[in-house]
Amino acid sequence: MATKKAAKKTPKKQTKPKAKVKPKAKAKKVKPEEKMFTIFIMGKAHKVPADATIMGAIEYAGYLIKRGAGCREGFCGACATVYRLPGDYKIYTGLACTTLVEDGMWLTQLPVIPGQRAIYDLDKLVPNVATIQKLYPEVFRCVACNTCTKACPQDLEVMDYIQAAKRGDLEQLMDLSFDCICCGLCAIRCPAEIVQYNVGLLGKRLYGKYLSKKSPELKKRLKEVKSKKFDKEYKEMMTMKKDKLKKKYYARDLES
Amino acid sequence: MYPEYMIPSLEKVAQSRNKRFELAKSGKPVFPPMSAEEREDVLTKFHPDYKSESRRKIRLGPNKGELITTEVADMLESHARIKPELFDLSSPDYETDILIIGGGGAGTAAAIIAAQKGVQSIISTKLRLGDANSMMSQGGMQAAITPQDSPTRHYLDAMGGGHFDNKPELVRALTEDGPDVVKWLEDLGVVWDKNEDGSMQVLHGGGTSRKRMASCRDYTGAIILRTLMDEVRNLPDKITVLEFMPIVELIMDSKGRCAGGVLYNIETEEYFTVKAKATIIATGGYGRLHIRGFDTTNHYGATGDGLVMAYRAGAKLMYMDSVQYHPTGSVFPEQIAGFLITEKIRGAGGQPLNIDGELFVFPREPRDVESSAIIRECVQHKKGITTPSGRVGVWLDSPLIEMLQGEGYIQKQFPAMLRQFIRYGIDITEEPMLVFPSLHYQNGGIEINAECESNIPGLYVAGEASGGVHGRNRLMGNSVLDYNVFGIRAGKSATRYVKTVKLGKLTLEHVKDYEQALKKSKIKTDRIAPVLLPSYTPEDVRKRQLTACYEGTLR
Ligand SMILES: Cc1cc2nc3c(=O)[nH]c(=O)nc-3n(C[C@H](O)[C@H](O)[C@H](O)COP(=O)(O)OP(=O)(O)OC[C@H]3O[C@@H](n4cnc5c(N)ncnc54)[C@H](O)[C@@H]3O)c2cc1C
Ligand code: SF4
Ligand code: SF4
Ligand code: FES
């Protein structure tokens, strides 16, 4: 996996983009000359435009998605999908909203991923390895197989952040899991039954609350607000005639 | 990868880059910002809202006679999903203190506040908790936290951005609570972008006179909302989350107060009733109504449900004649058409350019102005770039950012953007993106005051579903702030209210009355609302669904 970092910017598990595509909103069946692929949605064959995303293809095939779509742009993790390709023994994982279909693709969406989650009072936690040990003891069962990293549609170094959790390195846990969208694909593949994304979340919250350096400027501003420092100016502007306020607005200086 | 025919234009962009870099580095404005008259001119001529068919008079309800965005008026003038007489309201299926409709930022913030004060709540949400526009905000949140800035300056910027139509008391609440929200979120564990000394990293956004955009890389919304959701899940004794169970109608009591809602399980298709002492609408926006046929940046469930429920119950709407088109939605490749390109790209120095590689507008005008200028460049000046599928757009020069901010900046600050395009073979550190305005935000909504009260007792509204905070044009970063400020305020107000209220008999009479009013106004329609989900089922599939029964867009 040493090459992984360098390869970060190259598309993963994706075919080359194709030029012509069906419209995203209000799908219409395409012109006859459009290239089609046959894919198997939950085992059933469907012909779909070759340049559709998996989500687009599922809808094109006539399914009304209730589970399995949220943001539709790669942020929410609602659309975890598992697939295989012809002549290939591998199990692939991806987001339905951003992964393009491939010919012969055999796929299913995962409607939900069962995952354990600790309940805790953040105010009472200490940002150290003992907290991880207490809340997510299974983290220490990690066998460093790297399956989670391979499964991650965000190309995160999932194993590395679990290793960081094991060491109690909360800064690295936060940093490496920052872009996690909680799709759960790592968790469903993990032989140690770890729910990586919840560990990542805990790490981020501990870091944000306890370890990130606090802003002295913010502290000062909060004091000013509390002492009603801006009260007078607010009152002035809130009762100002529209014209006068407009003038003030267009005359304001801009920070470069 | 861009098609071959775009290469000459791409070369022009690359050629003009050095000169643009020198100018940007000099600190002078890279293009003259528009005067008030110029703004007015470009808006009236090119903003989609100003097309005559964009708005029409609504024929019934609290805003009767007012001009409203056509698609919204259509939605408001439609039939209910339910028949009120089928419900036995004497024994509700759920009872709670506060019913919170919507599991996005505003809803979760309100629930946390209520729980901390010992008050019970139910969060009803259409999809999963957190499947919401709040999850998607990338760029950041405004808050006046630097020494050279002040909450009152933020106030002035927000008022100007909204064309001075904003409700002053709401803008004051928004801007004065801003610094508190930063702290509140950090205490909950949000990881803000910081400088070495711990001060907050801030950038410009459209219409800001000071740098005040705080961020969490370009996953700002995801980090904030996941933190809020995580906290909700830490409070299971106080907060019950009902997923895939949207509210389809409000329930009132005999004294005209809001007293809960009707739940619809979209999977089993059962209906349930919730009795609640107070109700908070936090249902977000309406991008999935695809107003004017535009692509949208919004999540799957953004169908404006809160508006229609509240309207039927008699709530007044404000500024429902204005729609926000984000200046930079993606137009190529087609698979990501409409996807948001965060404004932070322009905040960090990215520039919109025409086919000749020239800047044609100050990159950080307020959104409606910037969008209109892009439309003008494409429609009137014919200097857009046409995509293979016939869309048109302008370049958004991202490589310039690497020159201005240092190599590696995009990888570090815009990982989501980089990912989005690299999937299609476009490396935005080396090539620009192709963009056009995309349907983004519901500027108006249910009118509230600074306590988040609507004109209906017991009905509170927070976040994108509310109206008045942003006037007729929201500035970037003010809605993440909005859902936090007003989510918290709604939680507090509702908590105070539930301690005093004694509900009367529950009723759905208002739904019947509205049905009558439709008839009286001679409105004939087969539309059903709330819409709940958009329909992307192709026409020819629909034609073959001979025995399928559609209730609006839902099967
Ligand atoms: C792609 C994108 C990027 C953005 N970037 C920024 C940014 O950088 N800065 C900024 O300030 N703003 C940004 N915004 C705007 C901002 O994110 C939203 O306006 C804000 O998050 C809205 O919060 P909310 O809680 O009001 O609504 P949402 O977060 O949308 O939550 C509404 C919730 O209500 C649910 N719901 C809807 N109908 C019903 C019903 N009938 N019953 C029950 N539940 C229902 C929805 O499913 C959803 O969960 C962005 C928006 C988008 C779409
Ligand atoms: S770390 Fe796991 S849950 Fe997070 S994005 Fe990657 S696969 Fe999904
Ligand atoms: S899949 Fe599980 S066991 Fe394997 S490396 Fe990842 S966390 Fe460790
Ligand atoms: S639908 Fe949100 S990540 Fe795919």
CSV table of N, CA, C and O in Angstrom, one decimal, chain A residues 9 17 21-22 24-25 29 51 59-60 65-67 70 72-73 75-76 78 100 117 120 122 154 175 178-179 181-182 204-205 209 213-215 217-218 221-222 230-231 233-234 237-238 242 246 249-250 252-253 255, chain B residues 39 128 138 144-146 148-149 151-153 155 157 164-165 172 175-176 180 186-189 191 194 198 204 207 209-211 217 219 226 230-231 234 244 266-267 297 300 334-335 339 411 415 419 422 424 538 540:
chain,number,residue,atom,x,y,z
A,9,LYS,N,-4.4,11.2,-6.1
A,9,LYS,CA,-5.2,12.0,-7.0
A,9,LYS,C,-5.7,11.3,-8.2
A,9,LYS,O,-6.3,11.9,-9.1
A,17,PRO,N,-14.0,8.9,-18.1
A,17,PRO,CA,-15.2,9.5,-18.3
A,17,PRO,C,-15.6,9.5,-19.8
A,17,PRO,O,-14.8,9.5,-20.6
A,21,VAL,N,-23.9,12.3,-21.8
A,21,VAL,CA,-24.5,11.8,-20.6
A,21,VAL,C,-26.0,12.1,-20.6
A,21,VAL,O,-26.4,13.1,-21.2
A,22,LYS,N,-26.8,11.4,-19.9
A,22,LYS,CA,-28.2,11.7,-19.7
A,22,LYS,C,-28.3,12.9,-18.7
A,22,LYS,O,-27.4,13.0,-17.8
A,24,LYS,N,-29.2,14.9,-15.4
A,24,LYS,CA,-29.3,14.4,-14.0
A,24,LYS,C,-30.7,14.5,-13.5
A,24,LYS,O,-31.3,13.5,-13.1
A,25,ALA,N,-31.2,15.7,-13.5
A,25,ALA,CA,-32.6,15.8,-13.0
A,25,ALA,C,-33.5,15.4,-14.1
A,25,ALA,O,-33.1,15.5,-15.3
A,29,LYS,N,-35.3,8.8,-21.2
A,29,LYS,CA,-34.7,7.8,-21.9
A,29,LYS,C,-33.9,8.4,-23.0
A,29,LYS,O,-34.2,9.5,-23.6
A,51,ASP,N,-22.8,6.1,-19.3
A,51,ASP,CA,-22.1,7.1,-18.5
A,51,ASP,C,-22.9,7.5,-17.3
A,51,ASP,O,-22.7,8.6,-16.7
A,59,GLU,N,-32.3,4.7,-10.9
A,59,GLU,CA,-33.5,5.4,-11.1
A,59,GLU,C,-34.0,5.3,-12.6
A,59,GLU,O,-35.2,5.1,-12.9
A,60,TYR,N,-33.0,5.2,-13.4
A,60,TYR,CA,-33.3,5.0,-14.9
A,60,TYR,C,-34.0,3.7,-15.1
A,60,TYR,O,-34.9,3.6,-15.9
A,65,ILE,N,-36.0,5.4,-5.3
A,65,ILE,CA,-35.2,5.2,-4.1
A,65,ILE,C,-35.8,5.9,-2.9
A,65,ILE,O,-36.1,7.0,-2.9
A,66,LYS,N,-36.0,5.1,-1.8
A,66,LYS,CA,-36.4,5.7,-0.6
A,66,LYS,C,-35.2,5.6,0.4
A,66,LYS,O,-34.8,6.6,1.0
A,67,ARG,N,-34.6,4.4,0.6
A,67,ARG,CA,-33.3,4.3,1.3
A,67,ARG,C,-32.2,4.3,0.2
A,67,ARG,O,-32.4,3.8,-0.9
A,70,GLY,N,-29.2,10.4,-0.1
A,70,GLY,CA,-29.3,11.5,0.8
A,70,GLY,C,-28.9,12.7,0.0
A,70,GLY,O,-29.7,13.4,-0.6
A,72,ARG,N,-26.8,13.0,-2.5
A,72,ARG,CA,-26.6,12.8,-3.9
A,72,ARG,C,-25.4,13.4,-4.5
A,72,ARG,O,-25.2,13.5,-5.7
A,73,GLU,N,-24.5,13.9,-3.6
A,73,GLU,CA,-23.2,14.5,-4.0
A,73,GLU,C,-22.0,14.0,-3.3
A,73,GLU,O,-21.0,14.7,-3.3
A,75,PHE,N,-21.5,13.4,0.1
A,75,PHE,CA,-21.2,14.0,1.5
A,75,PHE,C,-21.9,13.2,2.6
A,75,PHE,O,-21.4,13.3,3.7
A,76,CYS,N,-23.0,12.5,2.4
A,76,CYS,CA,-23.7,12.0,3.5
A,76,CYS,C,-23.5,10.5,3.8
A,76,CYS,O,-23.8,10.1,4.9
A,78,ALA,N,-25.2,7.9,2.5
A,78,ALA,CA,-26.4,7.2,2.5
A,78,ALA,C,-26.4,6.1,1.5
A,78,ALA,O,-27.3,5.2,1.5
A,100,LEU,N,-19.5,5.6,-11.4
A,100,LEU,CA,-20.0,5.4,-12.7
A,100,LEU,C,-20.3,3.9,-12.9
A,100,LEU,O,-19.5,3.0,-12.3
A,117,ARG,N,-22.4,2.0,18.7
A,117,ARG,CA,-21.9,3.3,19.0
A,117,ARG,C,-22.0,3.5,20.5
A,117,ARG,O,-23.0,3.2,21.1
A,120,TYR,N,-21.9,8.5,25.5
A,120,TYR,CA,-20.9,9.1,26.4
A,120,TYR,C,-21.3,10.6,26.7
A,120,TYR,O,-22.0,11.2,25.9
A,122,LEU,N,-19.4,13.9,26.7
A,122,LEU,CA,-18.2,14.4,26.3
A,122,LEU,C,-17.5,15.3,27.4
A,122,LEU,O,-16.3,15.3,27.5
A,154,GLN,N,-13.7,7.2,0.0
A,154,GLN,CA,-13.1,8.5,0.2
A,154,GLN,C,-11.6,8.4,0.1
A,154,GLN,O,-10.9,9.4,0.3
A,175,ASP,N,-7.1,13.9,12.1
A,175,ASP,CA,-6.7,14.4,10.8
A,175,ASP,C,-7.0,13.4,9.7
A,175,ASP,O,-7.5,13.7,8.6
A,178,PHE,N,-10.8,13.0,9.0
A,178,PHE,CA,-11.5,14.2,8.8
A,178,PHE,C,-12.6,14.1,7.7
A,178,PHE,O,-13.7,14.6,7.9
A,179,ASP,N,-12.3,13.6,6.6
A,179,ASP,CA,-13.2,13.6,5.4
A,179,ASP,C,-14.1,12.3,5.4
A,179,ASP,O,-14.7,12.0,4.4
A,181,ILE,N,-17.2,10.1,5.6
A,181,ILE,CA,-18.6,10.5,5.4
A,181,ILE,C,-19.6,9.4,6.1
A,181,ILE,O,-20.8,9.4,5.8
A,182,CYS,N,-19.0,8.6,6.9
A,182,CYS,CA,-19.8,7.6,7.7
A,182,CYS,C,-20.6,6.7,6.8
A,182,CYS,O,-21.8,6.4,7.1
A,204,LYS,N,-12.4,13.1,16.7
A,204,LYS,CA,-12.6,14.4,16.2
A,204,LYS,C,-13.2,15.3,17.3
A,204,LYS,O,-12.7,16.4,17.6
A,205,ARG,N,-14.2,14.8,18.0
A,205,ARG,CA,-14.8,15.6,19.1
A,205,ARG,C,-13.9,15.8,20.2
A,205,ARG,O,-13.9,16.9,20.8
A,209,LYS,N,-12.7,19.6,21.1
A,209,LYS,CA,-13.0,20.2,22.4
A,209,LYS,C,-11.8,20.4,23.3
A,209,LYS,O,-11.6,21.4,23.9
A,213,LYS,N,-6.0,24.3,19.8
A,213,LYS,CA,-5.6,25.5,20.6
A,213,LYS,C,-6.7,26.5,20.6
A,213,LYS,O,-7.4,26.7,19.5
A,214,LYS,N,-7.0,27.1,21.7
A,214,LYS,CA,-8.2,28.0,21.8
A,214,LYS,C,-7.8,29.4,21.3
A,214,LYS,O,-6.7,29.8,21.4
A,215,SER,N,-8.8,30.1,20.7
A,215,SER,CA,-8.5,31.4,20.1
A,215,SER,C,-8.7,32.5,21.1
A,215,SER,O,-9.7,32.7,21.7
A,217,GLU,N,-8.6,35.6,20.5
A,217,GLU,CA,-9.4,36.7,19.9
A,217,GLU,C,-10.9,36.4,20.1
A,217,GLU,O,-11.7,37.3,20.4
A,218,LEU,N,-11.2,35.1,20.0
A,218,LEU,CA,-12.6,34.7,20.2
A,218,LEU,C,-13.1,35.0,21.6
A,218,LEU,O,-14.2,35.5,21.9
A,221,ARG,N,-13.8,38.6,22.0
A,221,ARG,CA,-15.0,39.0,21.3
A,221,ARG,C,-16.2,38.6,22.1
A,221,ARG,O,-17.2,39.3,22.3
A,222,LEU,N,-16.2,37.4,22.7
A,222,LEU,CA,-17.3,36.9,23.5
A,222,LEU,C,-17.5,37.8,24.7
A,222,LEU,O,-18.7,38.1,25.1
A,230,PHE,N,-21.8,46.3,21.5
A,230,PHE,CA,-22.3,46.7,20.2
A,230,PHE,C,-23.7,47.2,20.2
A,230,PHE,O,-24.3,47.5,19.2
A,231,ASP,N,-24.3,47.2,21.4
A,231,ASP,CA,-25.7,47.6,21.6
A,231,ASP,C,-26.0,48.9,20.9
A,231,ASP,O,-27.0,49.0,20.1
A,233,GLU,N,-24.5,50.7,18.6
A,233,GLU,CA,-24.3,50.7,17.1
A,233,GLU,C,-25.4,49.9,16.5
A,233,GLU,O,-26.0,50.3,15.4
A,234,TYR,N,-25.8,48.8,17.1
A,234,TYR,CA,-26.9,48.0,16.5
A,234,TYR,C,-28.2,48.9,16.5
A,234,TYR,O,-28.9,48.9,15.5
A,237,MET,N,-28.2,51.4,13.7
A,237,MET,CA,-28.3,50.9,12.4
A,237,MET,C,-29.7,50.3,12.2
A,237,MET,O,-30.3,50.3,11.1
A,238,MET,N,-30.3,49.7,13.2
A,238,MET,CA,-31.6,49.1,13.1
A,238,MET,C,-32.7,50.1,12.9
A,238,MET,O,-33.8,49.7,12.4
A,242,LYS,N,-33.5,53.5,5.3
A,242,LYS,CA,-32.9,52.6,4.3
A,242,LYS,C,-31.8,53.3,3.5
A,242,LYS,O,-30.7,52.8,3.3
A,246,LYS,N,-27.9,52.3,3.3
A,246,LYS,CA,-27.4,51.9,2.0
A,246,LYS,C,-26.1,52.7,1.7
A,246,LYS,O,-25.1,52.1,1.3
A,249,TYR,N,-23.4,51.3,3.7
A,249,TYR,CA,-23.0,50.0,3.1
A,249,TYR,C,-22.0,50.2,2.0
A,249,TYR,O,-20.9,49.6,1.9
A,250,TYR,N,-22.4,51.0,1.0
A,250,TYR,CA,-21.5,51.2,-0.2
A,250,TYR,C,-20.2,51.9,0.1
A,250,TYR,O,-19.3,51.9,-0.6
A,252,ARG,N,-18.5,51.3,2.9
A,252,ARG,CA,-17.6,50.6,3.8
A,252,ARG,C,-16.3,50.1,3.1
A,252,ARG,O,-16.3,49.9,1.9
A,253,ASP,N,-15.3,50.0,3.9
A,253,ASP,CA,-14.0,49.6,3.3
A,253,ASP,C,-13.9,48.1,3.3
A,253,ASP,O,-14.5,47.4,4.1
A,255,GLU,N,-11.6,44.6,3.5
A,255,GLU,CA,-10.3,44.0,3.9
A,255,GLU,C,-9.7,43.3,2.7
A,255,GLU,O,-10.5,42.6,2.0
B,39,ARG,N,-25.6,46.9,-10.1
B,39,ARG,CA,-26.2,45.7,-9.5
B,39,ARG,C,-27.6,45.6,-9.9
B,39,ARG,O,-28.1,44.5,-10.4
B,128,ARG,N,-32.6,9.7,6.6
B,128,ARG,CA,-31.9,9.3,7.8
B,128,ARG,C,-31.6,10.7,8.6
B,128,ARG,O,-31.6,11.7,8.0
B,138,GLN,N,-20.0,23.3,2.4
B,138,GLN,CA,-18.6,23.1,2.3
B,138,GLN,C,-17.8,24.3,2.8
B,138,GLN,O,-16.9,24.2,3.6
B,144,ALA,N,-18.3,37.1,13.3
B,144,ALA,CA,-17.3,38.2,13.4
B,144,ALA,C,-16.4,37.9,14.6
B,144,ALA,O,-16.8,38.2,15.7
B,145,ILE,N,-15.3,37.3,14.3
B,145,ILE,CA,-14.5,36.9,15.4
B,145,ILE,C,-13.1,37.5,15.4
B,145,ILE,O,-12.3,37.3,16.3
B,146,THR,N,-12.7,38.2,14.3
B,146,THR,CA,-11.4,38.8,14.3
B,146,THR,C,-11.4,40.2,14.9
B,146,THR,O,-12.5,40.9,14.9
B,148,GLN,N,-10.3,43.0,13.6
B,148,GLN,CA,-10.7,44.0,12.6
B,148,GLN,C,-12.1,44.0,12.2
B,148,GLN,O,-12.6,44.8,11.5
B,149,ASP,N,-12.8,43.0,12.7
B,149,ASP,CA,-14.2,42.8,12.4
B,149,ASP,C,-15.1,43.1,13.6
B,149,ASP,O,-14.6,43.2,14.7
B,151,PRO,N,-19.5,42.4,15.1
B,151,PRO,CA,-20.8,41.9,14.8
B,151,PRO,C,-21.7,42.9,14.0
B,151,PRO,O,-22.5,42.5,13.2
B,152,THR,N,-21.4,44.2,14.3
B,152,THR,CA,-22.2,45.2,13.6
B,152,THR,C,-21.8,45.4,12.2
B,152,THR,O,-22.6,45.7,11.3
B,153,ARG,N,-20.5,45.1,11.9
B,153,ARG,CA,-20.0,45.1,10.5
B,153,ARG,C,-20.7,43.9,9.7
B,153,ARG,O,-21.1,44.1,8.6
B,155,TYR,N,-23.5,42.7,10.5
B,155,TYR,CA,-24.8,43.1,10.3
B,155,TYR,C,-25.0,43.9,9.0
B,155,TYR,O,-25.9,43.7,8.2
B,157,ASP,N,-23.0,44.1,6.4
B,157,ASP,CA,-22.8,43.2,5.2
B,157,ASP,C,-24.0,42.4,4.9
B,157,ASP,O,-24.4,42.2,3.7
B,164,PHE,N,-31.3,45.1,1.9
B,164,PHE,CA,-31.9,45.9,3.0
B,164,PHE,C,-33.3,45.5,3.2
B,164,PHE,O,-34.1,46.2,3.9
B,165,ASP,N,-33.7,44.3,2.7
B,165,ASP,CA,-35.1,43.8,3.0
B,165,ASP,C,-35.1,42.9,4.3
B,165,ASP,O,-36.2,42.5,4.7
B,172,ARG,N,-29.7,41.1,13.6
B,172,ARG,CA,-29.0,41.3,14.8
B,172,ARG,C,-28.8,40.0,15.6
B,172,ARG,O,-27.6,39.7,16.1
B,175,THR,N,-26.1,38.0,13.8
B,175,THR,CA,-24.7,38.4,13.9
B,175,THR,C,-24.1,38.5,15.3
B,175,THR,O,-23.0,38.3,15.5
B,176,GLU,N,-25.0,38.9,16.2
B,176,GLU,CA,-24.5,39.0,17.6
B,176,GLU,C,-24.3,37.7,18.3
B,176,GLU,O,-23.4,37.6,19.1
B,180,ASP,N,-20.7,33.4,19.8
B,180,ASP,CA,-21.1,32.4,20.7
B,180,ASP,C,-21.3,31.0,20.1
B,180,ASP,O,-21.0,30.0,20.7
B,186,GLU,N,-17.4,24.5,19.2
B,186,GLU,CA,-16.1,24.0,19.6
B,186,GLU,C,-16.2,23.2,20.9
B,186,GLU,O,-15.6,22.1,21.0
B,187,ASP,N,-17.0,23.6,21.8
B,187,ASP,CA,-17.2,22.9,23.1
B,187,ASP,C,-17.9,21.5,22.8
B,187,ASP,O,-17.7,20.6,23.6
B,188,LEU,N,-18.7,21.5,21.7
B,188,LEU,CA,-19.3,20.2,21.4
B,188,LEU,C,-18.3,19.3,20.6
B,188,LEU,O,-18.6,18.1,20.3
B,189,GLY,N,-17.1,19.9,20.3
B,189,GLY,CA,-16.1,19.1,19.6
B,189,GLY,C,-15.9,19.3,18.1
B,189,GLY,O,-15.3,18.5,17.4
B,191,VAL,N,-14.1,20.6,15.0
B,191,VAL,CA,-12.7,21.0,14.7
B,191,VAL,C,-12.6,22.1,13.7
B,191,VAL,O,-12.7,21.9,12.5
B,194,LYS,N,-7.7,26.4,12.1
B,194,LYS,CA,-7.1,27.3,13.0
B,194,LYS,C,-5.7,27.8,12.5
B,194,LYS,O,-5.1,27.0,11.8
B,198,GLY,N,-3.8,29.5,17.4
B,198,GLY,CA,-5.1,29.1,17.9
B,198,GLY,C,-6.3,30.0,17.4
B,198,GLY,O,-7.4,29.7,17.6
B,204,HIS,N,-12.6,35.4,3.0
B,204,HIS,CA,-13.7,36.2,2.5
B,204,HIS,C,-14.8,35.2,1.9
B,204,HIS,O,-14.5,34.1,1.4
B,207,GLY,N,-19.7,39.2,-0.8
B,207,GLY,CA,-20.4,40.3,-0.1
B,207,GLY,C,-19.8,40.5,1.3
B,207,GLY,O,-20.4,41.3,2.1
B,209,SER,N,-17.1,42.3,3.9
B,209,SER,CA,-16.1,43.3,3.9
B,209,SER,C,-15.0,43.0,4.8
B,209,SER,O,-14.0,43.7,4.8
B,210,ARG,N,-15.1,42.0,5.6
B,210,ARG,CA,-14.0,41.5,6.4
B,210,ARG,C,-13.9,40.0,6.2
B,210,ARG,O,-15.0,39.3,5.9
B,211,LYS,N,-12.8,39.4,6.4
B,211,LYS,CA,-12.7,38.0,6.3
B,211,LYS,C,-13.3,37.4,7.5
B,211,LYS,O,-12.9,37.7,8.7
B,217,ARG,N,-12.0,22.6,6.9
B,217,ARG,CA,-11.6,22.3,5.5
B,217,ARG,C,-12.8,22.5,4.5
B,217,ARG,O,-13.5,23.5,4.7
B,219,TYR,N,-15.3,20.4,4.4
B,219,TYR,CA,-16.4,19.5,5.0
B,219,TYR,C,-17.0,20.2,6.2
B,219,TYR,O,-17.4,19.6,7.2
B,226,ARG,N,-22.4,16.3,11.9
B,226,ARG,CA,-22.1,15.0,12.5
B,226,ARG,C,-21.8,15.2,14.0
B,226,ARG,O,-22.1,14.3,14.8
B,230,ASP,N,-24.1,13.4,16.6
B,230,ASP,CA,-23.5,12.5,17.6
B,230,ASP,C,-24.0,12.9,19.0
B,230,ASP,O,-24.2,12.0,19.8
B,231,GLU,N,-24.1,14.1,19.2
B,231,GLU,CA,-24.6,14.6,20.5
B,231,GLU,C,-26.1,14.2,20.7
B,231,GLU,O,-26.5,13.7,21.8
B,234,ASN,N,-26.2,10.9,21.9
B,234,ASN,CA,-25.8,10.7,23.3
B,234,ASN,C,-26.9,11.0,24.3
B,234,ASN,O,-26.7,10.9,25.5
B,244,PHE,N,-37.1,8.2,8.4
B,244,PHE,CA,-38.0,7.8,7.3
B,244,PHE,C,-39.4,7.9,7.7
B,244,PHE,O,-40.3,7.2,7.3
B,266,ILE,N,-42.6,6.3,5.4
B,266,ILE,CA,-42.6,6.2,3.9
B,266,ILE,C,-42.2,4.8,3.5
B,266,ILE,O,-42.3,4.4,2.3
B,267,GLU,N,-41.9,3.9,4.4
B,267,GLU,CA,-41.6,2.5,4.0
B,267,GLU,C,-42.8,1.6,4.2
B,267,GLU,O,-43.1,0.9,3.3
B,297,THR,N,-28.3,22.1,-6.1
B,297,THR,CA,-27.2,21.6,-5.2
B,297,THR,C,-27.8,20.8,-4.0
B,297,THR,O,-27.0,20.2,-3.2
B,300,TYR,N,-31.7,15.2,-1.4
B,300,TYR,CA,-32.8,14.5,-2.0
B,300,TYR,C,-34.1,14.9,-1.4
B,300,TYR,O,-35.2,14.9,-2.1
B,334,GLU,N,-21.4,16.0,-17.0
B,334,GLU,CA,-22.8,16.0,-16.9
B,334,GLU,C,-23.3,15.3,-15.6
B,334,GLU,O,-24.3,15.6,-15.0
B,335,GLN,N,-22.5,14.2,-15.2
B,335,GLN,CA,-22.9,13.4,-14.0
B,335,GLN,C,-23.0,14.3,-12.8
B,335,GLN,O,-23.6,14.0,-11.8
B,339,PHE,N,-24.0,20.2,-9.1
B,339,PHE,CA,-23.3,20.1,-7.9
B,339,PHE,C,-22.6,21.4,-7.5
B,339,PHE,O,-22.2,22.2,-8.4
B,411,GLN,N,-5.4,20.6,-2.2
B,411,GLN,CA,-5.4,19.3,-1.6
B,411,GLN,C,-5.8,19.4,-0.1
B,411,GLN,O,-6.6,18.6,0.4
B,415,PRO,N,-10.4,19.2,-0.3
B,415,PRO,CA,-10.3,17.8,-0.6
B,415,PRO,C,-11.6,17.2,-1.3
B,415,PRO,O,-11.5,16.4,-2.2
B,419,ARG,N,-11.7,15.7,-5.1
B,419,ARG,CA,-12.2,14.3,-5.3
B,419,ARG,C,-13.3,14.3,-6.3
B,419,ARG,O,-13.4,13.4,-7.2
B,422,ILE,N,-11.6,14.7,-9.8
B,422,ILE,CA,-10.6,13.8,-10.2
B,422,ILE,C,-11.2,12.5,-10.7
B,422,ILE,O,-10.7,11.8,-11.5
B,424,TYR,N,-13.5,12.2,-12.7
B,424,TYR,CA,-13.7,12.4,-14.1
B,424,TYR,C,-12.5,12.8,-14.9
B,424,TYR,O,-12.6,13.4,-16.0
B,538,PRO,N,-38.2,7.7,-15.2
B,538,PRO,CA,-38.3,8.1,-16.6
B,538,PRO,C,-39.8,7.9,-17.1
B,538,PRO,O,-40.5,7.0,-16.6
B,540,ASP,N,-41.1,6.7,-19.8
B,540,ASP,CA,-41.5,5.5,-20.4
B,540,ASP,C,-41.7,4.3,-19.4
B,540,ASP,O,-42.4,3.4,-19.5
